[in-house]
Amino acid sequence: MTAATAEKTRTTDPGGGRLAEALTGTGTLLRFNLRRDRVRLPVWLLALLLATLGSLSSFADLYGDAEQRQASAATMDTPAGLALSGPREYLTDYNLGSMLSHQMIGFTAVMVALMSVFIVARHTRTEEETGRAELVRSAVVGRHAYLTAALGVAAVANVALALLLAVALGGSGVEGVTWGGSLLYGAAHAAVGLVFAAVAAVTVQITAYSRGASGMALAVLGGAYLLRAAGDVGGGALSWLSPIGWAQRTYPYVHDRWWPLLLSLALLLAVAAAAYALSVRRDVGAGLRPAAPGRPAASRHLTRPLGFALRLHRGLLIGFGVAALLLGASYGSLLSEVESLIEQIGALEEAVEGIGGASLVDSFSAMILTVTATVAAVYAVLAAQRARSEETAGRAEPLLATALSRGRWLGGHLTVALLGGALMLLLSGLGFGVAGAASTGDWALVPRLAGASLAYAPALWVTVGLAAVLFGWAPRWLPLVWAVPVYAFVVGYLGQIFQFPHWTGNVSPFGHVPRLPAEDMDWLPLLALTALAAGLLALGLAGFRHRDLDSK
């Protein structure tokens, strides 16, 4: 047996005595990954904990007596209410605890899944894409150490979140929030997070790019959420096909059923086993899906910076475009039931009244457009960060060694981010308008909502401008730009429901956009935001021209 054959045997046969060799170095990598995430993970956990406690406090203030809670339960017992919240069974005993589970698990479980997907992709595929994994694995590191360490970080994060939620909720002293239900509430979120960590562990084996792997995992998450929503509106059968549906059907603070989590455990083990099996069928840095053979000669568009950047962004652009269209359509289908949806729900009713507007549909639409604008901002941030990935992977340096200038190269990526973000806004607005028109019969909604969504373009361009400044002057701090869409969502959407102070909205560029179609158009803030975005982009380009490349 040759040395190469022996090495292959050691790394591809984790059974029996080979398991320890396959996991060699896992503990060291796990500690290193936790150290790298010493800021990211606490931010995630604190944000999820505060959102949960803030919601519970709001429910306690708004629905202090049983009569108010029963009125809310009657309002939520509609197709739109169930699609946005959860299964009807919670409404049978609508105490403050069951209200929290009913209205929050579906939302926070998605956030926990996002956290888990990003953790696994960051510590596996991103490491391979940048070449760091190959360097580390040249030392005494087992074949499965990287994947196991990444899943270990996800497990630590989810277990920590479960404990924080259980202790904080159990000790809150709120009527109906029991310790047993709080333990189950935290465990349900951890179960969803771990399942999607395993899903990401599979998708990182399929594609050679971290964004593609994350995108595939998020597509699975979107499908799980839609199955949950469709099942809760219908007979419930479709909800049993979704891990989010399993988490909701534990019924914390109502029945406290633990056994649905066994389904999550079984799926977790099966998907994780598949991830390990797939990981030995590819080379480091490669994906199971082979790259499609290109044409013998590049097209004329690929010889230009913008055309080349557009080709690199094509997958992300298409995937987010479809998601934006579907997201808008899902909200648009609720417009015919807006009045019944928010009637007697104090938080939503106060938020909509605060927006104003000639009609309830206009006010509700203005609130929802904040959500779709945030999703478009997520695309813009991802697209703006692509230049950094190209730089650190060493693919930018050969291009910039030619006659291609730094400004034209970075300008191509930023142009795709700017125009692509505006396209996401338009698609979400069109989906919102067409579905809303189909449900209400008012086809004038299509141009109104599409135009209203485009009003957020200048704020989105400011986000891209901030990313450009960080990339040009402090590239290692580029991930900080994620604070813009996260803050915009928390303040722009949740802040309306929970009545955040007015000044908090002014901190975000999205807070200066007129709340169309409920408000009149005001061009001055949009022109100011556009000018600010242009200045930030120019500053970012100037910084990139004067700094060294950071190829690794």
mmCIF file with all atom_site columns, N, CA and C in Angstrom, residues 463-509:
data_model
loop_
_atom_site.group_PDB
_atom_site.id
_atom_site.type_symbol
_atom_site.label_atom_id
_atom_site.label_alt_id
_atom_site.label_comp_id
_atom_site.label_asym_id
_atom_site.label_entity_id
_atom_site.label_seq_id
_atom_site.pdbx_PDB_ins_code
_atom_site.Cartn_x
_atom_site.Cartn_y
_atom_site.Cartn_z
_atom_site.occupancy
_atom_site.B_iso_or_equiv
_atom_site.pdbx_formal_charge
_atom_site.auth_seq_id
_atom_site.auth_comp_id
_atom_site.auth_asym_id
_atom_site.auth_atom_id
_atom_site.pdbx_PDB_model_num
ATOM 1   N N  . THR A 1 463 ? -26.280 52.333 1.977  1.00 0.00 ? 463 THR A N  1
ATOM 2   C CA . THR A 1 463 ? -25.740 51.104 2.558  1.00 0.00 ? 463 THR A CA 1
ATOM 3   C C  . THR A 1 463 ? -24.570 50.589 1.734  1.00 0.00 ? 463 THR A C  1
ATOM 4   N N  . VAL A 1 464 ? -24.715 50.571 0.412  1.00 0.00 ? 464 VAL A N  1
ATOM 5   C CA . VAL A 1 464 ? -23.621 50.147 -0.463 1.00 0.00 ? 464 VAL A CA 1
ATOM 6   C C  . VAL A 1 464 ? -22.441 51.107 -0.314 1.00 0.00 ? 464 VAL A C  1
ATOM 7   N N  . GLY A 1 465 ? -22.724 52.407 -0.193 1.00 0.00 ? 465 GLY A N  1
ATOM 8   C CA . GLY A 1 465 ? -21.656 53.385 -0.013 1.00 0.00 ? 465 GLY A CA 1
ATOM 9   C C  . GLY A 1 465 ? -20.870 53.146 1.263  1.00 0.00 ? 465 GLY A C  1
ATOM 10  N N  . LEU A 1 466 ? -21.552 52.813 2.352  1.00 0.00 ? 466 LEU A N  1
ATOM 11  C CA . LEU A 1 466 ? -20.860 52.493 3.603  1.00 0.00 ? 466 LEU A CA 1
ATOM 12  C C  . LEU A 1 466 ? -19.984 51.253 3.442  1.00 0.00 ? 466 LEU A C  1
ATOM 13  N N  . ALA A 1 467 ? -20.492 50.255 2.715  1.00 0.00 ? 467 ALA A N  1
ATOM 14  C CA . ALA A 1 467 ? -19.685 49.060 2.446  1.00 0.00 ? 467 ALA A CA 1
ATOM 15  C C  . ALA A 1 467 ? -18.450 49.426 1.634  1.00 0.00 ? 467 ALA A C  1
ATOM 16  N N  . ALA A 1 468 ? -18.606 50.331 0.668  1.00 0.00 ? 468 ALA A N  1
ATOM 17  C CA . ALA A 1 468 ? -17.466 50.751 -0.155 1.00 0.00 ? 468 ALA A CA 1
ATOM 18  C C  . ALA A 1 468 ? -16.413 51.473 0.683  1.00 0.00 ? 468 ALA A C  1
ATOM 19  N N  . VAL A 1 469 ? -16.849 52.309 1.621  1.00 0.00 ? 469 VAL A N  1
ATOM 20  C CA . VAL A 1 469 ? -15.892 53.018 2.479  1.00 0.00 ? 469 VAL A CA 1
ATOM 21  C C  . VAL A 1 469 ? -15.109 52.032 3.339  1.00 0.00 ? 469 VAL A C  1
ATOM 22  N N  . LEU A 1 470 ? -15.812 51.083 3.940  1.00 0.00 ? 470 LEU A N  1
ATOM 23  C CA . LEU A 1 470 ? -15.126 50.089 4.764  1.00 0.00 ? 470 LEU A CA 1
ATOM 24  C C  . LEU A 1 470 ? -14.180 49.239 3.925  1.00 0.00 ? 470 LEU A C  1
ATOM 25  N N  . PHE A 1 471 ? -14.612 48.863 2.720  1.00 0.00 ? 471 PHE A N  1
ATOM 26  C CA . PHE A 1 471 ? -13.756 48.061 1.851  1.00 0.00 ? 471 PHE A CA 1
ATOM 27  C C  . PHE A 1 471 ? -12.525 48.841 1.425  1.00 0.00 ? 471 PHE A C  1
ATOM 28  N N  . GLY A 1 472 ? -12.699 50.114 1.150  1.00 0.00 ? 472 GLY A N  1
ATOM 29  C CA . GLY A 1 472 ? -11.588 50.910 0.659  1.00 0.00 ? 472 GLY A CA 1
ATOM 30  C C  . GLY A 1 472 ? -10.584 51.294 1.726  1.00 0.00 ? 472 GLY A C  1
ATOM 31  N N  . TRP A 1 473 ? -11.063 51.553 2.956  1.00 0.00 ? 473 TRP A N  1
ATOM 32  C CA . TRP A 1 473 ? -10.173 52.080 3.988  1.00 0.00 ? 473 TRP A CA 1
ATOM 33  C C  . TRP A 1 473 ? -9.903  51.103 5.126  1.00 0.00 ? 473 TRP A C  1
ATOM 34  N N  . ALA A 1 474 ? -10.846 50.238 5.465  1.00 0.00 ? 474 ALA A N  1
ATOM 35  C CA . ALA A 1 474 ? -10.670 49.287 6.573  1.00 0.00 ? 474 ALA A CA 1
ATOM 36  C C  . ALA A 1 474 ? -11.333 47.970 6.211  1.00 0.00 ? 474 ALA A C  1
ATOM 37  N N  . PRO A 1 475 ? -10.789 47.245 5.229  1.00 0.00 ? 475 PRO A N  1
ATOM 38  C CA . PRO A 1 475 ? -11.468 46.057 4.711  1.00 0.00 ? 475 PRO A CA 1
ATOM 39  C C  . PRO A 1 475 ? -11.747 44.979 5.753  1.00 0.00 ? 475 PRO A C  1
ATOM 40  N N  . ARG A 1 476 ? -10.913 44.888 6.778  1.00 0.00 ? 476 ARG A N  1
ATOM 41  C CA . ARG A 1 476 ? -11.152 43.864 7.797  1.00 0.00 ? 476 ARG A CA 1
ATOM 42  C C  . ARG A 1 476 ? -12.403 44.161 8.624  1.00 0.00 ? 476 ARG A C  1
ATOM 43  N N  . TRP A 1 477 ? -12.856 45.403 8.575  1.00 0.00 ? 477 TRP A N  1
ATOM 44  C CA . TRP A 1 477 ? -14.060 45.781 9.307  1.00 0.00 ? 477 TRP A CA 1
ATOM 45  C C  . TRP A 1 477 ? -15.305 45.778 8.421  1.00 0.00 ? 477 TRP A C  1
ATOM 46  N N  . LEU A 1 478 ? -15.189 45.263 7.216  1.00 0.00 ? 478 LEU A N  1
ATOM 47  C CA . LEU A 1 478 ? -16.317 45.274 6.282  1.00 0.00 ? 478 LEU A CA 1
ATOM 48  C C  . LEU A 1 478 ? -17.571 44.594 6.836  1.00 0.00 ? 478 LEU A C  1
ATOM 49  N N  . PRO A 1 479 ? -17.461 43.487 7.606  1.00 0.00 ? 479 PRO A N  1
ATOM 50  C CA . PRO A 1 479 ? -18.694 42.869 8.139  1.00 0.00 ? 479 PRO A CA 1
ATOM 51  C C  . PRO A 1 479 ? -19.555 43.800 8.984  1.00 0.00 ? 479 PRO A C  1
ATOM 52  N N  . LEU A 1 480 ? -18.987 44.911 9.458  1.00 0.00 ? 480 LEU A N  1
ATOM 53  C CA . LEU A 1 480 ? -19.785 45.847 10.256 1.00 0.00 ? 480 LEU A CA 1
ATOM 54  C C  . LEU A 1 480 ? -20.952 46.440 9.474  1.00 0.00 ? 480 LEU A C  1
ATOM 55  N N  . VAL A 1 481 ? -20.875 46.392 8.147  1.00 0.00 ? 481 VAL A N  1
ATOM 56  C CA . VAL A 1 481 ? -21.951 46.972 7.345  1.00 0.00 ? 481 VAL A CA 1
ATOM 57  C C  . VAL A 1 481 ? -23.264 46.209 7.544  1.00 0.00 ? 481 VAL A C  1
ATOM 58  N N  . TRP A 1 482 ? -23.186 44.981 8.068  1.00 0.00 ? 482 TRP A N  1
ATOM 59  C CA . TRP A 1 482 ? -24.413 44.220 8.345  1.00 0.00 ? 482 TRP A CA 1
ATOM 60  C C  . TRP A 1 482 ? -25.283 44.919 9.383  1.00 0.00 ? 482 TRP A C  1
ATOM 61  N N  . ALA A 1 483 ? -24.680 45.790 10.175 1.00 0.00 ? 483 ALA A N  1
ATOM 62  C CA . ALA A 1 483 ? -25.467 46.503 11.187 1.00 0.00 ? 483 ALA A CA 1
ATOM 63  C C  . ALA A 1 483 ? -26.551 47.366 10.548 1.00 0.00 ? 483 ALA A C  1
ATOM 64  N N  . VAL A 1 484 ? -26.335 47.817 9.306  1.00 0.00 ? 484 VAL A N  1
ATOM 65  C CA . VAL A 1 484 ? -27.304 48.726 8.671  1.00 0.00 ? 484 VAL A CA 1
ATOM 66  C C  . VAL A 1 484 ? -28.629 48.024 8.386  1.00 0.00 ? 484 VAL A C  1
ATOM 67  N N  . PRO A 1 485 ? -28.657 46.888 7.645  1.00 0.00 ? 485 PRO A N  1
ATOM 68  C CA . PRO A 1 485 ? -29.957 46.245 7.423  1.00 0.00 ? 485 PRO A CA 1
ATOM 69  C C  . PRO A 1 485 ? -30.577 45.667 8.686  1.00 0.00 ? 485 PRO A C  1
ATOM 70  N N  . VAL A 1 486 ? -29.737 45.160 9.603  1.00 0.00 ? 486 VAL A N  1
ATOM 71  C CA . VAL A 1 486 ? -30.289 44.604 10.845 1.00 0.00 ? 486 VAL A CA 1
ATOM 72  C C  . VAL A 1 486 ? -30.962 45.709 11.657 1.00 0.00 ? 486 VAL A C  1
ATOM 73  N N  . TYR A 1 487 ? -30.273 46.826 11.807 1.00 0.00 ? 487 TYR A N  1
ATOM 74  C CA . TYR A 1 487 ? -30.846 47.943 12.559 1.00 0.00 ? 487 TYR A CA 1
ATOM 75  C C  . TYR A 1 487 ? -32.090 48.488 11.859 1.00 0.00 ? 487 TYR A C  1
ATOM 76  N N  . ALA A 1 488 ? -32.045 48.538 10.540 1.00 0.00 ? 488 ALA A N  1
ATOM 77  C CA . ALA A 1 488 ? -33.201 49.047 9.794  1.00 0.00 ? 488 ALA A CA 1
ATOM 78  C C  . ALA A 1 488 ? -34.432 48.184 10.035 1.00 0.00 ? 488 ALA A C  1
ATOM 79  N N  . PHE A 1 489 ? -34.242 46.874 10.102 1.00 0.00 ? 489 PHE A N  1
ATOM 80  C CA . PHE A 1 489 ? -35.385 45.986 10.337 1.00 0.00 ? 489 PHE A CA 1
ATOM 81  C C  . PHE A 1 489 ? -35.902 46.120 11.763 1.00 0.00 ? 489 PHE A C  1
ATOM 82  N N  . VAL A 1 490 ? -34.974 46.104 12.725 1.00 0.00 ? 490 VAL A N  1
ATOM 83  C CA . VAL A 1 490 ? -35.385 46.162 14.131 1.00 0.00 ? 490 VAL A CA 1
ATOM 84  C C  . VAL A 1 490 ? -36.138 47.451 14.419 1.00 0.00 ? 490 VAL A C  1
ATOM 85  N N  . VAL A 1 491 ? -35.595 48.578 13.941 1.00 0.00 ? 491 VAL A N  1
ATOM 86  C CA . VAL A 1 491 ? -36.208 49.874 14.240 1.00 0.00 ? 491 VAL A CA 1
ATOM 87  C C  . VAL A 1 491 ? -37.380 50.163 13.301 1.00 0.00 ? 491 VAL A C  1
ATOM 88  N N  . GLY A 1 492 ? -37.201 49.845 12.017 1.00 0.00 ? 492 GLY A N  1
ATOM 89  C CA . GLY A 1 492 ? -38.227 50.195 11.044 1.00 0.00 ? 492 GLY A CA 1
ATOM 90  C C  . GLY A 1 492 ? -39.478 49.353 11.137 1.00 0.00 ? 492 GLY A C  1
ATOM 91  N N  . TYR A 1 493 ? -39.355 48.088 11.521 1.00 0.00 ? 493 TYR A N  1
ATOM 92  C CA . TYR A 1 493 ? -40.525 47.209 11.591 1.00 0.00 ? 493 TYR A CA 1
ATOM 93  C C  . TYR A 1 493 ? -40.927 46.935 13.043 1.00 0.00 ? 493 TYR A C  1
ATOM 94  N N  . LEU A 1 494 ? -40.012 46.304 13.804 1.00 0.00 ? 494 LEU A N  1
ATOM 95  C CA . LEU A 1 494 ? -40.335 46.010 15.198 1.00 0.00 ? 494 LEU A CA 1
ATOM 96  C C  . LEU A 1 494 ? -40.499 47.293 16.007 1.00 0.00 ? 494 LEU A C  1
ATOM 97  N N  . GLY A 1 495 ? -39.729 48.331 15.650 1.00 0.00 ? 495 GLY A N  1
ATOM 98  C CA . GLY A 1 495 ? -39.835 49.587 16.385 1.00 0.00 ? 495 GLY A CA 1
ATOM 99  C C  . GLY A 1 495 ? -41.204 50.218 16.278 1.00 0.00 ? 495 GLY A C  1
ATOM 100 N N  . GLN A 1 496 ? -41.867 50.023 15.134 1.00 0.00 ? 496 GLN A N  1
ATOM 101 C CA . GLN A 1 496 ? -43.224 50.547 14.977 1.00 0.00 ? 496 GLN A CA 1
ATOM 102 C C  . GLN A 1 496 ? -44.207 49.802 15.870 1.00 0.00 ? 496 GLN A C  1
ATOM 103 N N  . ILE A 1 497 ? -43.995 48.494 15.978 1.00 0.00 ? 497 ILE A N  1
ATOM 104 C CA . ILE A 1 497 ? -44.917 47.686 16.780 1.00 0.00 ? 497 ILE A CA 1
ATOM 105 C C  . ILE A 1 497 ? -44.724 47.946 18.268 1.00 0.00 ? 497 ILE A C  1
ATOM 106 N N  . PHE A 1 498 ? -43.443 48.038 18.677 1.00 0.00 ? 498 PHE A N  1
ATOM 107 C CA . PHE A 1 498 ? -43.145 48.187 20.097 1.00 0.00 ? 498 PHE A CA 1
ATOM 108 C C  . PHE A 1 498 ? -42.919 49.637 20.510 1.00 0.00 ? 498 PHE A C  1
ATOM 109 N N  . GLN A 1 499 ? -43.221 50.574 19.604 1.00 0.00 ? 499 GLN A N  1
ATOM 110 C CA . GLN A 1 499 ? -43.205 52.005 19.926 1.00 0.00 ? 499 GLN A CA 1
ATOM 111 C C  . GLN A 1 499 ? -41.834 52.481 20.408 1.00 0.00 ? 499 GLN A C  1
ATOM 112 N N  . PHE A 1 500 ? -40.796 52.235 19.581 1.00 0.00 ? 500 PHE A N  1
ATOM 113 C CA . PHE A 1 500 ? -39.472 52.756 19.901 1.00 0.00 ? 500 PHE A CA 1
ATOM 114 C C  . PHE A 1 500 ? -39.495 54.282 19.811 1.00 0.00 ? 500 PHE A C  1
ATOM 115 N N  . PRO A 1 501 ? -38.585 54.966 20.530 1.00 0.00 ? 501 PRO A N  1
ATOM 116 C CA . PRO A 1 501 ? -38.531 56.432 20.407 1.00 0.00 ? 501 PRO A CA 1
ATOM 117 C C  . PRO A 1 501 ? -38.304 56.866 18.960 1.00 0.00 ? 501 PRO A C  1
ATOM 118 N N  . HIS A 1 502 ? -38.816 58.045 18.621 1.00 0.00 ? 502 HIS A N  1
ATOM 119 C CA . HIS A 1 502 ? -38.765 58.511 17.234 1.00 0.00 ? 502 HIS A CA 1
ATOM 120 C C  . HIS A 1 502 ? -37.329 58.687 16.736 1.00 0.00 ? 502 HIS A C  1
ATOM 121 N N  . TRP A 1 503 ? -36.430 59.102 17.627 1.00 0.00 ? 503 TRP A N  1
ATOM 122 C CA . TRP A 1 503 ? -35.071 59.389 17.192 1.00 0.00 ? 503 TRP A CA 1
ATOM 123 C C  . TRP A 1 503 ? -34.339 58.140 16.715 1.00 0.00 ? 503 TRP A C  1
ATOM 124 N N  . THR A 1 504 ? -34.763 56.962 17.157 1.00 0.00 ? 504 THR A N  1
ATOM 125 C CA . THR A 1 504 ? -34.066 55.739 16.729 1.00 0.00 ? 504 THR A CA 1
ATOM 126 C C  . THR A 1 504 ? -34.182 55.533 15.226 1.00 0.00 ? 504 THR A C  1
ATOM 127 N N  . GLY A 1 505 ? -35.293 55.969 14.633 1.00 0.00 ? 505 GLY A N  1
ATOM 128 C CA . GLY A 1 505 ? -35.450 55.834 13.191 1.00 0.00 ? 505 GLY A CA 1
ATOM 129 C C  . GLY A 1 505 ? -34.545 56.752 12.410 1.00 0.00 ? 505 GLY A C  1
ATOM 130 N N  . ASN A 1 506 ? -34.187 57.891 12.990 1.00 0.00 ? 506 ASN A N  1
ATOM 131 C CA . ASN A 1 506 ? -33.337 58.841 12.281 1.00 0.00 ? 506 ASN A CA 1
ATOM 132 C C  . ASN A 1 506 ? -31.901 58.367 12.140 1.00 0.00 ? 506 ASN A C  1
ATOM 133 N N  . VAL A 1 507 ? -31.502 57.388 12.949 1.00 0.00 ? 507 VAL A N  1
ATOM 134 C CA . VAL A 1 507 ? -30.132 56.864 12.866 1.00 0.00 ? 507 VAL A CA 1
ATOM 135 C C  . VAL A 1 507 ? -29.938 56.048 11.597 1.00 0.00 ? 507 VAL A C  1
ATOM 136 N N  . SER A 1 508 ? -31.002 55.440 11.102 1.00 0.00 ? 508 SER A N  1
ATOM 137 C CA . SER A 1 508 ? -30.928 54.589 9.912  1.00 0.00 ? 508 SER A CA 1
ATOM 138 C C  . SER A 1 508 ? -31.242 55.393 8.657  1.00 0.00 ? 508 SER A C  1
ATOM 139 N N  . PRO A 1 509 ? -30.522 55.140 7.549  1.00 0.00 ? 509 PRO A N  1
ATOM 140 C CA . PRO A 1 509 ? -30.878 55.824 6.304  1.00 0.00 ? 509 PRO A CA 1
ATOM 141 C C  . PRO A 1 509 ? -32.285 55.478 5.836  1.00 0.00 ? 509 PRO A C  1
#
